Amino acid sequence: MNVREAETRSHMPVGPAAAGFADAKADLVRRTATVAAIAATHADAVDREASYPAAAMAAAREQRLLGVLVPHELGGEGASIHDVMEMCYTLGRACASTAMIVAMHHVKVACIVRHGRGHAWMEGMMRRIARDQMLMGSSTTEGNNGGNVRSSAAPAEVADGRFHLVRDASVISYGAECDGIVTTARRAADAAGSDQVLVVIAKEDYTLTPTQGWDVMGMRGTRSIGFKLEASGSAEQIVAEPYDRVHTQTMVPFAHLTWGSAWTGVAAAAVERTQKFLRKVARGNGGQMPPGARHFGLAKASLARARALLAANADRYAGIYEDERALASLEFQSAIAGLKVDVSDLAVETVMASLRANGLSGYRNDGEFSVSRHLRDVLSAPIMIHNDRVAANMATANLMAEVAPSLRA
């Protein structure tokens, strides 16, 4: 079962509306495939040159993939989490950097859509994203906080209905290329670091001064450069809802589900290359397999586990999307945090098994069976918001959660 097949049946229309619903889903699949084909053509060059995947992202704009989460009434397509996950999985099979950029963009759009409804400025931004296919960047990592997204140093200082923010953003993925940024900040200069707000800024609202580069093993095309971010704008650009709700209800679930889908897509591409390699060897050797062939079965098994975890957690999230108590529960928060750890580890495990099955053909940087790029890209998965940080945060929560009394509880 793929991610799209996991679409919750209770959310699907019936009767005459069903045909239009199915057509819209199929159209989104076709448009995503068009972008993926372009991304695949440029993936090696993007990795080799550490360049932004300009051709793929231009295609994403042309195919109108960037505004799909915006509600219909605001010019978008009202897409579901399942739709975006499938998009990220498909793009991940083609180009990891393209997939991760699209995933991060949609995490930010999801926050604006869920928590900005009913606010004129935010709804205007949703219309702009859908109409102009604006690419939204993310700034949640600051200074030396090591990816601790639940603490901010720089305050959003508000006076006379306007805010001003100066932030040492140690990482802003595709920051030089995006059309807007969604950033965390302290609520005020005298607020605690954990008392945060989410601020939405368009390109005309901020300046970026580069502070460090991006010379890394993988995900090189995300161009996650460090910047000094200075922004000013209307106080209406600060999301009114408490950041804790934004973080637990939307940011973390969307991030872990879409990132996981991108990583799993990268792993799936490695498995596909291994399958092609083994078939070629078997044909040339009268059916005899190479020494590492047994690792192919392990790769397929770990890939299947990752896909199943993503599908199950997406269904669960869709099922409780309107239930704030369920979303905030220790049980759900532990599960969605654990998903990030499990899927990232499984993605690495899958590509490593593919490499061992391919042997030297996979280890080479050149050739049709190389999985070098895939391995370097997917090694970012346990480090992007470090798994050890996630696990440490889960430990205390798990002590508070009750043990399930039955298998189906």
Coordinates of C-alpha atoms in Angstrom, one line a residue:
M1 CA 0.0 0.0 0.0
N2 CA 1.5 3.4 -0.9
V3 CA 0.9 6.6 1.0
R4 CA -1.9 7.8 -1.4
E5 CA -3.8 4.5 -0.9
A6 CA -3.9 5.2 2.8
E7 CA -6.1 8.3 2.2
T8 CA -8.8 8.1 4.9
R9 CA -12.0 6.9 3.4
S10 CA -14.1 9.0 5.8
H11 CA -12.8 12.2 4.1
M12 CA -13.7 11.1 0.6
P13 CA -16.9 12.3 -1.1
V14 CA -19.5 10.0 -2.4
G15 CA -22.0 10.2 -5.3
P16 CA -21.4 12.6 -8.2
A17 CA -18.7 14.5 -6.2
A18 CA -16.5 11.4 -6.1
A19 CA -15.6 11.6 -9.7
G20 CA -14.4 15.2 -9.5
F21 CA -12.5 14.3 -6.3
A22 CA -10.8 11.4 -8.0
D23 CA -9.9 13.5 -11.0
A24 CA -8.3 16.1 -8.8
K25 CA -6.2 13.5 -7.0
A26 CA -5.1 12.0 -10.3
D27 CA -4.3 15.4 -11.7
L28 CA -2.1 16.1 -8.7
V29 CA -0.3 12.8 -9.2
R30 CA 0.4 13.7 -12.9
R31 CA 1.7 17.1 -12.1
T32 CA 4.0 15.8 -9.4
A33 CA 5.3 13.1 -11.8
T34 CA 6.1 15.9 -14.3
V35 CA 8.1 17.7 -11.7
A36 CA 9.8 14.5 -10.5
A37 CA 11.0 13.7 -14.1
I38 CA 12.7 17.1 -14.3
A39 CA 14.2 16.8 -10.8
A40 CA 15.6 13.4 -11.7
T41 CA 17.4 14.8 -14.7
H42 CA 19.2 17.4 -12.7
A43 CA 19.7 15.5 -9.4
D44 CA 23.3 14.5 -9.9
A45 CA 24.3 18.0 -11.0
V46 CA 22.5 19.5 -8.0
D47 CA 24.4 17.2 -5.7
R48 CA 27.7 17.6 -7.4
E49 CA 27.6 21.4 -7.5
A50 CA 25.7 21.9 -4.3
S51 CA 23.3 24.0 -6.3
Y52 CA 19.6 24.9 -5.7
P53 CA 17.4 22.7 -7.8
A54 CA 16.2 25.6 -9.9
A55 CA 14.8 23.6 -12.8
A56 CA 12.8 21.3 -10.6
M57 CA 11.4 24.2 -8.4
A58 CA 10.5 26.2 -11.5
A59 CA 8.6 23.2 -12.6
A60 CA 6.9 22.9 -9.2
R61 CA 5.7 26.5 -9.6
E62 CA 4.5 25.8 -13.2
Q63 CA 2.6 22.7 -12.0
R64 CA 1.2 24.7 -9.1
L65 CA 2.4 22.4 -6.4
L66 CA 3.3 25.1 -3.9
G67 CA -0.3 26.2 -3.1
V68 CA -2.1 22.9 -2.9
L69 CA -2.7 23.1 0.9
V70 CA -4.4 26.5 0.7
P71 CA -8.2 26.1 1.0
H72 CA -10.3 26.2 -2.2
E73 CA -12.0 29.4 -1.2
L74 CA -8.6 31.2 -0.9
G75 CA -7.4 30.0 -4.3
G76 CA -5.8 26.7 -3.4
E77 CA -6.7 23.0 -3.8
G78 CA -7.5 22.1 -0.2
A79 CA -5.0 19.1 -0.4
S80 CA -4.6 16.7 2.5
I81 CA -1.6 15.5 4.4
H82 CA -1.7 12.3 2.4
D83 CA -1.5 14.3 -0.8
V84 CA 1.6 16.2 0.3
M85 CA 3.2 13.0 1.7
E86 CA 2.8 11.3 -1.6
M87 CA 4.2 14.3 -3.4
C88 CA 7.3 14.3 -1.1
Y89 CA 7.8 10.5 -1.6
T90 CA 7.6 10.8 -5.4
L91 CA 10.0 13.8 -5.5
G92 CA 12.3 11.9 -3.0
R93 CA 12.7 9.1 -5.5
A94 CA 13.9 11.7 -8.0
C95 CA 15.9 14.3 -6.1
A96 CA 16.3 14.4 -2.3
S97 CA 17.0 18.2 -2.2
T98 CA 13.9 19.0 -4.2
A99 CA 11.8 16.7 -2.0
M100 CA 13.1 18.3 1.2
I101 CA 12.5 21.8 0.0
V102 CA 9.0 21.0 -1.0
A103 CA 8.4 19.2 2.4
M104 CA 9.7 22.2 4.4
H105 CA 7.7 24.6 2.4
H106 CA 4.5 22.7 3.0
V107 CA 5.1 22.4 6.7
K108 CA 5.2 26.2 6.9
V109 CA 2.1 26.6 4.7
A110 CA 0.2 24.1 6.8
C111 CA 1.0 26.3 9.9
I112 CA -0.3 29.4 8.2
V113 CA -3.4 27.6 6.9
R114 CA -4.4 26.0 10.2
H115 CA -3.6 28.8 12.5
G116 CA -4.2 31.9 10.3
R117 CA -7.8 31.4 9.3
G118 CA -10.0 34.3 10.3
H119 CA -7.2 36.8 10.2
A120 CA -7.1 39.2 7.3
W121 CA -3.4 39.4 6.8
M122 CA -2.8 35.7 7.1
E123 CA -5.6 34.9 4.6
G124 CA -4.1 37.4 2.3
M125 CA -0.8 35.6 2.5
M126 CA -2.6 32.3 1.7
R127 CA -4.1 33.9 -1.4
R128 CA -0.6 35.1 -2.4
I129 CA 0.9 31.6 -1.9
A130 CA -1.8 30.0 -4.1
R131 CA -1.9 32.8 -6.7
D132 CA 1.9 33.5 -7.0
Q133 CA 3.2 30.0 -6.0
M134 CA 5.3 31.6 -3.3
L135 CA 8.0 29.4 -1.9
M136 CA 8.1 29.7 1.9
G137 CA 11.3 29.1 3.8
S138 CA 11.8 28.1 7.5
S139 CA 13.9 29.7 10.2
T140 CA 13.6 27.7 13.4
T141 CA 17.3 27.1 14.1
E142 CA 19.2 29.9 15.8
G143 CA 22.7 30.7 17.0
N144 CA 24.1 27.7 18.8
N145 CA 20.9 26.1 19.9
G146 CA 21.6 22.9 18.0
G147 CA 18.2 22.7 16.4
N148 CA 16.2 23.2 19.6
V149 CA 13.0 24.6 18.0
R150 CA 11.3 25.1 21.4
S151 CA 13.6 27.9 22.4
S152 CA 14.2 31.3 20.8
A153 CA 16.8 33.9 21.6
A154 CA 15.7 36.8 19.3
P155 CA 12.5 38.6 20.3
A156 CA 9.8 40.0 18.0
E157 CA 9.7 43.5 19.5
V158 CA 6.3 45.1 18.9
A159 CA 5.5 48.8 19.1
D160 CA 2.8 51.0 17.5
G161 CA 1.3 48.0 15.7
R162 CA 4.6 46.9 14.1
F163 CA 7.2 44.3 14.9
H164 CA 11.0 44.3 14.5
L165 CA 13.2 41.2 14.6
V166 CA 16.9 40.6 14.3
R167 CA 17.8 36.9 14.3
D168 CA 21.1 35.0 14.0
A169 CA 19.6 32.2 11.8
S170 CA 22.4 29.6 11.7
V171 CA 20.4 27.7 9.0
I172 CA 17.7 28.9 6.6
S173 CA 17.3 26.2 4.0
Y174 CA 17.0 27.7 0.5
G175 CA 16.8 31.1 2.2
A176 CA 18.4 33.0 -0.7
E177 CA 15.8 31.5 -3.1
C178 CA 12.5 31.6 -1.1
D179 CA 9.8 34.3 -1.4
G180 CA 9.0 34.4 2.3
I181 CA 10.1 33.0 5.6
V182 CA 8.2 31.6 8.6
T183 CA 10.3 32.1 11.7
T184 CA 10.1 31.5 15.4
A185 CA 10.9 34.3 17.9
R186 CA 10.6 35.1 21.5
R187 CA 7.3 36.8 22.3
A188 CA 9.0 39.9 23.8
A189 CA 12.4 41.0 24.9
D190 CA 11.6 40.1 28.6
A191 CA 10.0 36.7 27.7
A192 CA 11.5 33.4 28.4
G193 CA 13.1 31.6 25.5
S194 CA 10.3 29.0 25.5
D195 CA 7.6 31.7 25.3
Q196 CA 7.6 31.8 21.5
V197 CA 5.6 33.2 18.6
L198 CA 5.5 32.3 14.9
V199 CA 6.1 35.2 12.5
V200 CA 5.3 35.2 8.7
I201 CA 7.3 37.5 6.6
A202 CA 7.4 38.1 2.8
K203 CA 10.5 38.9 0.9
E204 CA 9.8 42.6 1.0
D205 CA 9.7 42.5 4.8
Y206 CA 13.3 41.3 5.5
T207 CA 17.0 41.4 4.6
L208 CA 19.4 38.4 4.7
T209 CA 23.1 38.8 5.3
P210 CA 25.0 35.5 4.8
T211 CA 27.1 34.3 7.8
Q212 CA 28.1 30.8 6.9
G213 CA 28.0 28.4 3.9
W214 CA 26.7 25.0 3.1
D215 CA 29.4 22.4 2.2
V216 CA 28.0 19.1 3.5
M217 CA 27.8 15.4 2.7
G218 CA 24.2 15.3 1.3
M219 CA 21.0 17.3 0.8
R220 CA 23.4 19.7 -0.8
G221 CA 20.8 21.4 -3.0
T222 CA 18.8 22.6 0.0
R223 CA 21.4 25.4 0.3
S224 CA 20.9 25.6 4.1
I225 CA 23.0 28.7 4.5
G226 CA 23.3 30.7 7.7
F227 CA 22.0 34.3 7.7
K228 CA 21.5 37.3 9.8
L229 CA 17.8 37.8 9.4
E230 CA 16.4 41.3 10.0
A231 CA 12.7 41.8 9.5
S232 CA 10.0 44.4 10.1
G233 CA 6.3 44.5 9.4
S234 CA 2.8 44.6 10.8
A235 CA 2.1 43.0 14.1
E236 CA -0.7 41.1 12.2
Q237 CA 2.1 39.0 10.7
I238 CA 2.6 37.4 14.1
V239 CA 0.4 34.3 14.4
A240 CA -2.2 35.0 17.0
E241 CA -2.4 31.4 18.4
P242 CA 0.1 30.3 21.0
Y243 CA 3.2 28.8 19.4
D244 CA 2.8 25.7 21.6
R245 CA -0.4 24.9 19.8
V246 CA 1.1 25.6 16.4
H247 CA 4.0 23.3 17.3
T248 CA 2.1 20.3 18.6
Q249 CA -1.0 20.5 16.3
T250 CA 0.7 21.2 13.0
M251 CA 4.4 21.9 12.8
V252 CA 5.7 18.6 14.3
P253 CA 3.1 16.3 12.7
F254 CA 3.5 17.8 9.3
A255 CA 7.3 17.9 9.5
H256 CA 7.7 14.3 10.6
L257 CA 5.2 13.0 8.1
T258 CA 6.5 15.0 5.1
W259 CA 10.2 14.7 5.9
G260 CA 9.7 11.0 6.5
S261 CA 8.0 10.6 3.2
A262 CA 10.9 12.4 1.4
W263 CA 13.5 10.2 3.2
T264 CA 11.5 7.1 2.4
G265 CA 11.3 8.2 -1.3
V266 CA 15.1 8.4 -1.4
A267 CA 15.3 4.9 0.2
A268 CA 12.9 3.6 -2.4
A269 CA 15.0 4.9 -5.2
A270 CA 18.0 3.1 -3.8
V271 CA 16.0 -0.1 -3.6
E272 CA 14.9 0.3 -7.2
R273 CA 18.5 0.7 -8.4
T274 CA 19.5 -2.4 -6.5
Q275 CA 16.7 -4.4 -8.0
K276 CA 17.8 -3.4 -11.5
F277 CA 21.4 -4.3 -10.7
L278 CA 20.5 -7.7 -9.4
R279 CA 18.3 -8.5 -12.4
K280 CA 21.1 -7.5 -14.8
V281 CA 23.6 -9.6 -12.9
A282 CA 21.2 -12.6 -12.8
R283 CA 20.6 -12.4 -16.5
G284 CA 24.3 -12.3 -17.3
N285 CA 25.2 -15.2 -14.9
G286 CA 22.5 -17.7 -15.8
G287 CA 20.4 -16.8 -12.8
Q288 CA 23.2 -16.8 -10.2
M289 CA 23.1 -13.9 -7.8
P290 CA 26.0 -11.8 -6.5
P291 CA 27.3 -12.4 -3.0
G292 CA 25.4 -9.4 -1.4
A293 CA 22.0 -10.3 -2.9
R294 CA 20.5 -11.3 0.5
H295 CA 20.7 -7.7 1.6
F296 CA 18.1 -6.8 -1.1
G297 CA 15.4 -8.6 0.9
L298 CA 16.5 -6.7 4.0
A299 CA 16.3 -3.4 2.1
K300 CA 12.8 -4.2 0.9
A301 CA 11.6 -5.2 4.4
S302 CA 12.9 -2.0 6.1
L303 CA 11.4 0.1 3.3
A304 CA 8.1 -1.6 3.8
R305 CA 8.2 -0.9 7.5
A306 CA 8.9 2.8 6.9
R307 CA 6.0 3.1 4.5
A308 CA 3.7 1.3 6.8
L309 CA 4.6 3.6 9.7
L310 CA 4.1 6.7 7.6
A311 CA 0.7 5.5 6.4
A312 CA -0.6 4.5 9.8
N313 CA 0.5 7.8 11.4
A314 CA -0.9 9.8 8.6
D315 CA -4.3 8.1 9.0
R316 CA -4.2 8.7 12.7
Y317 CA -3.3 12.4 12.3
A318 CA -6.1 12.9 9.7
G319 CA -8.5 11.1 12.1
I320 CA -7.9 13.4 15.0
Y321 CA -7.1 16.6 13.1
E322 CA -10.0 18.5 14.6
D323 CA -9.6 17.0 18.1
E324 CA -7.3 19.4 20.0
R325 CA -7.2 17.2 23.1
A326 CA -6.1 14.1 21.1
L327 CA -3.5 16.1 19.2
A328 CA -2.0 17.4 22.5
S329 CA -2.1 14.0 24.2
L330 CA 1.2 12.4 25.4
E331 CA 0.2 9.3 23.4
F332 CA 0.0 11.1 20.1
Q333 CA 3.0 13.4 20.7
S334 CA 5.1 10.4 21.6
A335 CA 4.0 8.5 18.6
I336 CA 4.6 11.4 16.1
A337 CA 8.0 12.1 17.7
G338 CA 8.9 8.4 17.5
L339 CA 7.9 8.3 13.9
K340 CA 10.7 10.7 13.0
V341 CA 13.3 8.6 14.8
D342 CA 12.0 5.3 13.4
V343 CA 11.6 6.4 9.8
S344 CA 14.9 8.2 9.6
D345 CA 16.7 5.2 11.0
L346 CA 14.8 2.8 8.6
A347 CA 15.6 5.0 5.7
V348 CA 19.4 4.8 6.5
E349 CA 19.1 1.1 7.1
T350 CA 17.3 0.6 3.7
V351 CA 20.0 2.5 1.7
M352 CA 22.8 0.8 3.5
A353 CA 21.3 -2.6 2.7
S354 CA 20.9 -1.6 -0.9
L355 CA 24.6 -0.5 -1.0
R356 CA 25.7 -3.9 0.4
A357 CA 23.5 -5.7 -2.2
N358 CA 25.0 -3.6 -5.0
G359 CA 28.5 -4.0 -3.8
L360 CA 31.1 -2.0 -5.7
S361 CA 28.5 -0.9 -8.3
G362 CA 26.6 0.9 -5.6
Y363 CA 29.7 2.2 -3.9
R364 CA 30.9 4.0 -7.1
N365 CA 30.0 7.6 -7.6
D366 CA 29.4 7.0 -11.3
G367 CA 27.3 4.4 -13.1
E368 CA 23.6 3.6 -13.2
F369 CA 23.6 1.5 -10.0
S370 CA 25.4 4.0 -7.7
V371 CA 23.6 4.7 -4.4
S372 CA 26.3 7.1 -3.2
R373 CA 24.1 10.2 -3.5
H374 CA 21.2 8.4 -1.9
L375 CA 23.2 7.3 1.1
R376 CA 24.8 10.8 1.7
D377 CA 21.3 12.4 1.4
V378 CA 19.6 10.0 3.7
L379 CA 22.3 10.3 6.3
S380 CA 20.9 13.7 7.1
A381 CA 17.7 12.1 8.3
P382 CA 18.8 11.2 11.9
I383 CA 20.6 14.5 12.2
M384 CA 18.0 16.9 11.0
I385 CA 16.6 17.8 14.4
H386 CA 18.9 15.2 16.0
N387 CA 17.3 11.8 16.9
D388 CA 19.0 11.9 20.2
R389 CA 17.4 15.2 21.0
V390 CA 14.0 13.8 20.0
A391 CA 14.5 10.6 22.0
A392 CA 15.6 12.6 25.1
N393 CA 12.4 14.8 24.9
M394 CA 10.3 11.6 24.5
A395 CA 11.8 10.0 27.5
T396 CA 10.1 12.2 30.1
A397 CA 6.8 12.2 28.2
N398 CA 6.8 8.4 28.0
L399 CA 7.2 8.1 31.8
M400 CA 3.9 10.0 32.1
A401 CA 1.9 8.1 29.5
E402 CA -0.1 5.1 30.6
V403 CA 0.7 1.6 29.3
A404 CA -2.0 0.3 26.9
P405 CA -4.3 -2.2 28.6
S406 CA -5.0 -4.2 25.4
L407 CA -3.7 -4.8 21.9
R408 CA -6.3 -2.5 20.4
A409 CA -6.4 0.2 23.0

